[in-house]
Coordinates of C-alpha atoms and ligand atoms in Angstrom, one line a residue:
M1 CA -19.9 -6.1 12.6
G2 CA -17.0 -8.1 11.3
T3 CA -14.9 -9.4 14.2
D4 CA -12.2 -12.0 13.8
G5 CA -11.3 -15.0 16.1
F6 CA -9.2 -12.7 18.3
G7 CA -11.8 -10.1 18.8
R8 CA -10.3 -7.6 16.3
R9 CA -12.8 -5.5 14.4
I10 CA -12.1 -6.0 10.7
D11 CA -13.6 -3.1 8.7
Y12 CA -10.9 -2.4 6.0
L13 CA -10.6 -4.2 2.7
R14 CA -7.7 -3.7 0.3
I15 CA -8.4 -4.8 -3.3
S16 CA -5.5 -5.2 -5.7
V17 CA -7.1 -4.4 -9.1
T18 CA -4.1 -5.5 -11.2
D19 CA -0.6 -7.0 -10.7
R20 CA 0.7 -5.0 -13.6
C21 CA 2.6 -1.7 -13.3
N22 CA 4.2 1.0 -15.4
L23 CA 7.2 1.1 -13.0
R24 CA 9.5 -1.7 -11.9
C25 CA 10.6 -0.9 -8.4
V26 CA 13.6 -3.0 -7.4
Y27 CA 12.0 -4.3 -4.2
C28 CA 8.7 -5.1 -5.8
M29 CA 8.9 -6.2 -9.4
P30 CA 11.2 -8.2 -11.6
P31 CA 12.8 -6.0 -14.3
D32 CA 10.6 -7.5 -17.0
G33 CA 7.3 -7.2 -15.0
V34 CA 5.1 -10.1 -13.9
E35 CA 4.2 -13.1 -16.0
W36 CA 1.2 -12.5 -18.3
K37 CA -1.6 -14.5 -16.6
D38 CA -4.6 -15.9 -18.5
P39 CA -7.0 -13.0 -18.3
N40 CA -9.8 -15.4 -17.2
L41 CA -7.9 -15.9 -14.0
M42 CA -8.1 -12.2 -13.1
L43 CA -11.3 -10.9 -11.4
T44 CA -13.4 -8.6 -13.5
F45 CA -14.4 -5.2 -11.9
E46 CA -17.9 -6.6 -11.7
E47 CA -16.7 -9.5 -9.6
M48 CA -14.7 -7.2 -7.4
E49 CA -17.7 -5.1 -6.8
R50 CA -19.8 -8.1 -5.9
F51 CA -17.2 -9.1 -3.5
A52 CA -17.1 -5.6 -2.0
A53 CA -20.8 -5.6 -1.5
A54 CA -20.7 -8.9 0.4
A55 CA -17.8 -7.5 2.4
V56 CA -19.8 -4.4 3.3
A57 CA -22.6 -6.7 4.5
E58 CA -20.0 -8.4 6.7
G59 CA -18.8 -5.2 8.3
I60 CA -16.3 -3.6 5.9
S61 CA -16.7 0.2 5.6
K62 CA -13.3 1.3 4.1
I63 CA -11.8 0.1 0.8
R64 CA -8.4 0.9 -0.6
L65 CA -7.5 0.1 -4.2
T66 CA -4.0 -0.9 -4.9
G67 CA -1.9 -3.2 -7.1
G68 CA 0.4 -3.3 -9.1
E69 CA -0.4 0.2 -10.2
P70 CA -4.2 0.6 -10.0
L71 CA -4.3 3.5 -12.4
V72 CA -3.1 1.4 -15.3
R73 CA -6.2 -0.7 -15.3
K74 CA -8.8 0.5 -17.9
G75 CA -12.1 1.4 -16.3
I76 CA -10.7 2.2 -12.8
V77 CA -12.5 5.6 -12.6
E78 CA -15.9 4.0 -13.2
H79 CA -15.0 1.2 -10.8
I80 CA -14.3 3.7 -8.0
A81 CA -17.6 5.5 -8.7
R82 CA -19.5 2.2 -8.3
L83 CA -17.7 1.2 -5.2
R84 CA -18.3 4.6 -3.7
A85 CA -22.0 4.3 -4.3
L86 CA -22.2 1.1 -2.2
T87 CA -24.3 1.8 0.9
G88 CA -22.2 1.4 4.0
I89 CA -18.9 2.6 2.4
E90 CA -17.3 5.4 4.4
A91 CA -14.5 6.2 2.0
I92 CA -12.5 4.8 -0.9
A93 CA -8.7 5.3 -0.9
L94 CA -6.0 4.6 -3.5
T95 CA -2.4 3.7 -3.3
T96 CA -0.5 4.8 -6.4
N97 CA 2.9 5.7 -7.7
A98 CA 1.2 9.0 -8.9
T99 CA 2.7 9.0 -12.3
L100 CA -0.7 8.9 -14.0
L101 CA -2.4 11.3 -11.6
P102 CA -1.7 14.4 -13.6
R103 CA -4.2 13.3 -16.3
M104 CA -6.5 11.2 -14.0
A105 CA -6.8 13.1 -10.6
F106 CA -9.7 15.2 -11.7
H107 CA -11.8 12.2 -12.9
L108 CA -10.9 10.2 -9.9
A109 CA -12.0 12.9 -7.5
E110 CA -15.3 13.3 -9.5
A111 CA -15.8 9.5 -9.1
G112 CA -15.6 10.0 -5.3
L113 CA -12.0 9.3 -4.5
E114 CA -10.9 11.4 -1.5
R115 CA -7.8 9.8 -0.1
V116 CA -4.5 9.0 -1.8
N117 CA -1.3 7.4 -0.7
I118 CA 1.6 8.1 -3.1
S119 CA 4.7 6.0 -3.2
L120 CA 7.9 7.9 -3.6
D121 CA 11.2 6.7 -2.2
S122 CA 13.6 9.5 -3.2
L123 CA 13.5 13.2 -4.2
D124 CA 16.7 12.8 -6.1
P125 CA 15.9 12.1 -9.8
D126 CA 18.8 9.7 -10.2
V127 CA 17.9 7.6 -7.1
Y128 CA 14.3 7.7 -8.1
A129 CA 15.1 6.4 -11.6
K130 CA 17.3 3.7 -10.0
V131 CA 14.7 2.5 -7.5
T132 CA 11.9 2.5 -10.1
R133 CA 14.1 1.2 -12.9
G134 CA 13.5 4.1 -15.2
G135 CA 10.8 6.2 -13.6
K136 CA 10.8 10.0 -13.9
L137 CA 10.7 11.9 -10.6
S138 CA 9.0 14.9 -12.3
D139 CA 6.0 12.6 -13.2
A140 CA 5.5 11.6 -9.5
L141 CA 5.9 15.2 -8.3
A142 CA 3.3 16.4 -10.8
G143 CA 1.0 13.6 -9.5
I144 CA 1.3 15.0 -6.0
D145 CA 0.5 18.5 -7.2
A146 CA -2.5 17.1 -9.1
A147 CA -3.8 15.3 -5.9
F148 CA -3.7 18.6 -4.0
E149 CA -5.2 20.6 -6.9
V150 CA -8.3 18.4 -6.9
G151 CA -8.6 18.6 -3.2
M152 CA -7.7 15.1 -2.1
S153 CA -7.3 14.8 1.6
P154 CA -5.3 13.4 3.2
V155 CA -2.4 13.2 0.8
K156 CA 0.2 10.8 2.2
I157 CA 3.6 9.8 0.8
N158 CA 4.9 6.3 1.4
V159 CA 8.7 6.1 1.6
V160 CA 10.2 2.6 1.9
V161 CA 13.5 3.0 3.7
V162 CA 16.2 0.8 2.4
R163 CA 19.7 1.2 4.0
S164 CA 21.7 0.7 0.9
L165 CA 19.8 3.4 -0.9
D166 CA 21.1 6.0 1.6
Q167 CA 17.9 8.1 1.2
D168 CA 17.8 11.8 2.3
L169 CA 15.0 11.5 4.8
L170 CA 15.2 15.2 5.7
S171 CA 14.3 16.2 2.1
F172 CA 10.9 14.6 2.7
A173 CA 10.5 16.2 6.2
R174 CA 11.0 19.6 4.6
M175 CA 8.0 19.0 2.3
T176 CA 5.7 19.0 5.4
F177 CA 6.4 22.7 6.0
D178 CA 5.0 23.8 2.6
R179 CA 1.6 22.0 2.6
P180 CA -0.4 19.5 4.7
I181 CA 1.4 16.5 3.3
H182 CA 1.9 13.4 5.4
I183 CA 5.2 11.4 5.0
R184 CA 5.2 7.8 6.2
F185 CA 8.6 6.1 6.4
I186 CA 7.9 2.3 6.0
E187 CA 10.3 -0.4 7.1
Y188 CA 11.4 -2.5 4.2
M189 CA 9.5 -5.8 4.4
P190 CA 10.5 -9.3 3.4
V191 CA 7.7 -9.8 1.0
G192 CA 8.0 -11.6 -2.3
G193 CA 10.7 -13.5 -4.1
D194 CA 10.7 -16.5 -1.6
E195 CA 10.8 -18.8 -4.6
E196 CA 14.0 -17.2 -5.9
P197 CA 15.9 -15.4 -3.2
A198 CA 18.3 -12.7 -4.4
P199 CA 21.7 -12.5 -2.8
G200 CA 23.1 -9.1 -2.3
G201 CA 20.0 -7.1 -1.4
A202 CA 17.4 -5.3 -3.5
C203 CA 19.4 -2.4 -4.6
S204 CA 22.8 -3.8 -5.1
S205 CA 21.2 -6.6 -7.1
E206 CA 20.3 -6.2 -10.7
S207 CA 19.0 -9.8 -10.9
S208 CA 15.4 -10.6 -11.6
A209 CA 14.5 -11.6 -8.1
V210 CA 13.1 -9.4 -5.4
G211 CA 15.6 -9.3 -2.7
W212 CA 15.4 -8.5 1.0
T213 CA 18.3 -8.6 3.4
E214 CA 18.5 -7.9 7.1
A215 CA 21.2 -5.4 6.3
D216 CA 18.8 -3.3 4.3
H217 CA 16.2 -3.2 7.0
V218 CA 16.2 0.1 8.9
P219 CA 14.1 0.0 12.2
S220 CA 11.6 2.8 12.7
D221 CA 13.4 3.9 15.9
E222 CA 16.5 4.5 13.9
I223 CA 14.5 6.5 11.3
L224 CA 13.0 8.7 14.1
A225 CA 16.3 9.2 15.7
R226 CA 17.8 10.3 12.4
L227 CA 15.0 12.7 11.8
V228 CA 15.4 14.3 15.3
V229 CA 19.2 14.7 15.0
E230 CA 19.3 15.7 11.3
G231 CA 16.3 18.0 11.8
A232 CA 17.9 19.8 14.7
A233 CA 21.1 20.2 12.8
A234 CA 19.2 21.7 9.8
G235 CA 17.2 24.0 12.1
L236 CA 13.9 22.3 11.5
G237 CA 13.0 22.5 15.2
A238 CA 11.6 20.0 17.6
L239 CA 9.8 16.8 16.5
A240 CA 6.8 16.0 18.7
P241 CA 4.3 13.1 18.6
V242 CA 0.9 13.8 17.2
A243 CA -2.0 12.7 19.4
K244 CA -4.1 9.9 17.8
G245 CA -7.1 12.3 17.5
D246 CA -5.0 14.8 15.5
A247 CA -3.3 12.3 13.3
P248 CA -4.2 12.5 9.5
G249 CA -7.2 10.2 9.5
G250 CA -5.4 6.9 9.3
W251 CA -6.8 3.4 8.7
G252 CA -3.6 1.7 9.6
P253 CA -0.8 1.5 12.2
A254 CA 1.3 4.5 11.4
R255 CA 2.7 6.6 14.3
Y256 CA 2.8 10.3 13.5
F257 CA 5.1 13.2 14.5
R258 CA 5.3 16.9 13.5
F259 CA 8.1 19.3 13.3
D260 CA 7.4 22.5 15.1
G261 CA 5.6 24.9 12.7
A262 CA 5.0 22.2 9.9
Q263 CA 1.6 21.9 8.2
G264 CA 2.0 18.1 7.6
T265 CA 3.4 15.2 9.6
V266 CA 6.1 12.6 9.4
G267 CA 5.2 9.1 10.5
V268 CA 6.7 5.6 10.7
I269 CA 5.2 2.2 9.9
S270 CA 7.1 -0.5 11.6
P271 CA 5.7 -4.0 10.8
L272 CA 9.0 -5.6 11.7
S273 CA 10.4 -3.8 14.7
H274 CA 7.1 -3.1 16.4
H275 CA 4.5 -5.8 15.9
F276 CA 1.0 -4.2 15.3
C277 CA -0.9 -7.4 14.6
G278 CA -3.1 -6.7 17.7
E279 CA -4.5 -3.7 15.9
C280 CA -4.9 -5.4 12.5
N281 CA -8.2 -4.4 10.9
R282 CA -7.9 -5.7 7.3
L283 CA -8.4 -8.3 4.7
R284 CA -6.9 -8.4 1.2
L285 CA -8.3 -9.4 -2.1
T286 CA -5.8 -10.1 -4.8
A287 CA -6.3 -9.3 -8.5
D288 CA -6.7 -13.0 -9.3
G289 CA -9.3 -13.4 -6.6
K290 CA -7.5 -14.8 -3.6
L291 CA -8.6 -13.7 -0.2
R292 CA -5.5 -13.1 2.1
M293 CA -5.9 -12.9 5.8
C294 CA -2.4 -11.6 6.5
L295 CA 0.2 -9.8 4.3
F296 CA 3.0 -12.1 5.6
S297 CA 1.1 -15.4 5.3
D298 CA 0.7 -17.3 2.0
E299 CA -2.5 -18.8 3.3
E300 CA -5.3 -17.8 0.9
L301 CA -9.0 -18.6 0.3
D302 CA -10.3 -19.0 -3.2
A303 CA -12.8 -16.1 -3.6
R304 CA -12.7 -16.3 -7.4
T305 CA -14.3 -19.8 -7.6
V306 CA -16.9 -18.8 -5.0
L307 CA -17.7 -15.6 -7.0
R308 CA -18.0 -17.6 -10.2
E309 CA -19.9 -20.6 -8.9
G310 CA -21.6 -19.5 -5.7
S311 CA -24.4 -17.2 -4.5
D312 CA -24.0 -13.9 -2.6
Q313 CA -24.6 -15.8 0.6
D314 CA -21.7 -18.1 -0.3
V315 CA -19.4 -15.1 -0.8
R316 CA -20.5 -13.7 2.6
A317 CA -19.8 -17.2 4.2
L318 CA -16.3 -17.1 2.7
I319 CA -15.6 -13.7 4.2
R320 CA -16.8 -15.0 7.6
A321 CA -14.5 -18.0 7.1
A322 CA -11.6 -15.6 6.4
L323 CA -12.3 -13.7 9.6
A324 CA -12.3 -16.9 11.6
A325 CA -9.0 -18.0 10.0
K326 CA -7.2 -14.7 10.4
P327 CA -3.9 -15.5 12.3
E328 CA -3.2 -13.7 15.5
S329 CA 0.2 -12.5 14.4
H330 CA 2.6 -12.8 11.5
N331 CA 5.6 -14.9 11.0
M332 CA 7.8 -12.0 10.1
R333 CA 11.1 -12.2 8.3
R334 CA 10.1 -15.3 6.5
G335 CA 9.2 -13.9 3.1
T336 CA 6.2 -14.8 0.9
V337 CA 5.8 -16.5 -2.4
R338 CA 3.9 -13.7 -3.9
R339 CA 5.5 -10.3 -4.5
M340 CA 4.0 -7.1 -3.1
S341 CA 2.7 -6.1 -6.5
Q342 CA 0.8 -9.4 -6.6
I343 CA -0.6 -9.1 -3.1
G344 CA -1.4 -5.4 -3.1
G345 CA 0.9 -3.8 -0.6
Ligands
SAM1 N1 1.9 0.8 -7.4 C1 1.3 1.4 -6.2 C2 2.3 2.1 -5.4 O1 3.5 1.9 -5.6 O2 1.9 2.9 -4.5 C3 0.5 0.5 -5.4 C4 1.1 -0.9 -5.1 S1 2.6 -1.0 -4.2 C5 2.9 -2.7 -4.2 C6 2.1 -0.5 -2.6 C7 3.1 -0.1 -1.6 O3 3.9 -1.3 -1.3 C8 4.1 0.9 -2.1 O4 4.1 2.0 -1.2 C9 5.4 0.2 -2.1 O5 6.5 1.1 -1.8 C10 5.2 -0.8 -1.0 N2 6.1 -1.9 -1.0 C11 6.4 -2.7 -2.1 N3 7.3 -3.7 -1.7 C12 7.6 -3.4 -0.4 C13 8.5 -4.0 0.5 N4 9.2 -5.1 0.2 N5 8.6 -3.5 1.8 C14 7.8 -2.4 2.1 N6 7.0 -1.8 1.3 C15 6.9 -2.3 0.0
SF4_2 FE1 4.8 -0.7 -9.3 FE2 4.1 0.2 -6.9 FE3 5.5 -2.1 -7.1 FE4 6.7 0.2 -7.6 S1 5.9 -0.4 -5.7 S2 6.8 -1.6 -8.9 S3 5.0 1.4 -8.5 S4 3.5 -1.8 -7.8

C-alpha cells in the first residue's frame, strides 16, 4: 500500500495526457495555446502505461486522465482500454470539457471509462464563449447528454467560480432536479502564470497571461450561502448536507449538499478557504513526464528520464521517492510556474 511520509494513503494518480486543448479558457490557457514542445519531450502512451503499471504496484488503484483536453490526443480510447485492463485498477475517470464527447462517448464507455467530470463554467452561451474564448455552449451540453446516454456514472460538472464572471449559480443547481448530475463549485486557484503575472484579473484581462487576483476568489462558504439564499428565494427548497456514504463516489475532497427533492447534488471544493491537504491521496504525472507531488508546488521528479533509461524497478523506486517527498501541505496563494493545462488540473 502506498503511504506517504505523513501517513496518508496515496491511491490516486492523475495523468495529464496532453497540454493541448481545443478551448482557451481565460484562467487556464494563453489565447494562442501553449508553446509547441518537441514531441520527444512528451511521454508516449506506452510510457504512461508503463508508469501506471508501476504505480499500481506501489498502491495506486484509481487513475484519472486529464490535460489539456485529453480527448484531443489521438489514440486516447485505446489508451483507456489498456489502462483499464491493468490488474489492480478499480476505475478510470476522465476530466474533459465535453465538447468531443458527442462523437466519442460511446467508444470511451466501450473502452471501460465509467466516470466523467465535465468542466462548464456558465450556462449562458455568451459567458461560456467569453470564458472559453470562443467555445460553443451547445457542444458542451451535447457532451453531457452523451455521457448520460452511454451510462457514465457519476457525471459531475466542475464550475470554477470567478467573481468578476458573475455566474448564475442557481442555473446549475436547477440541473440537479432533472437527472442525477453532480455540480461541484470550485474555488478559483492561483495556478499558472507565475512567470508573467497578469494585472486586472483573468476575466477583465485579454492579455496572454493567466491571471489570478484575490478579488476574483470566491470562498466556498460564500458559494454555499448564496445557494441557500437564492435557492430559497427561487422556491428550490432546503439545502442539506449529504452524508459521506451517500455522496457521489468521490476520490477527492468535495463536500456535497442536496436540494430537497433533487436527484443530483451540489458540492464545493475549497482548496484555499478550507485546507484539505490532510486528506490528500494523489500524485500527478504531467504530459512531459514530470511527477508532481502537490498541485501548488513546482517541485517535480523526472519520471521521463527514468522511464527511458531505467528498469521497472527504477520507476517503482521513483514513485516511492515521490511518496516520501510529498509535502505535508501547500503554500497556497503563491502561484505556480506551470499553468493548469500543463499540470493536469
Ligand atoms: N480540459 C479538461 C477540462 O477542462 O475539464 C481537463 C483539464 S482542465 C485543466 C481541468 C480542470 O481544471 C477544469 O475543471 C478547469 O476548470 C480547472 N481549472 C483550470 N484552471 C483553474 C484554476 N485556476 N482554478 C481552479 N480550477 C481551474
Ligand atoms: Fe482547455 Fe480545460 Fe484548460 Fe479550458 S480548463 S483551456 S478546456 S484544459
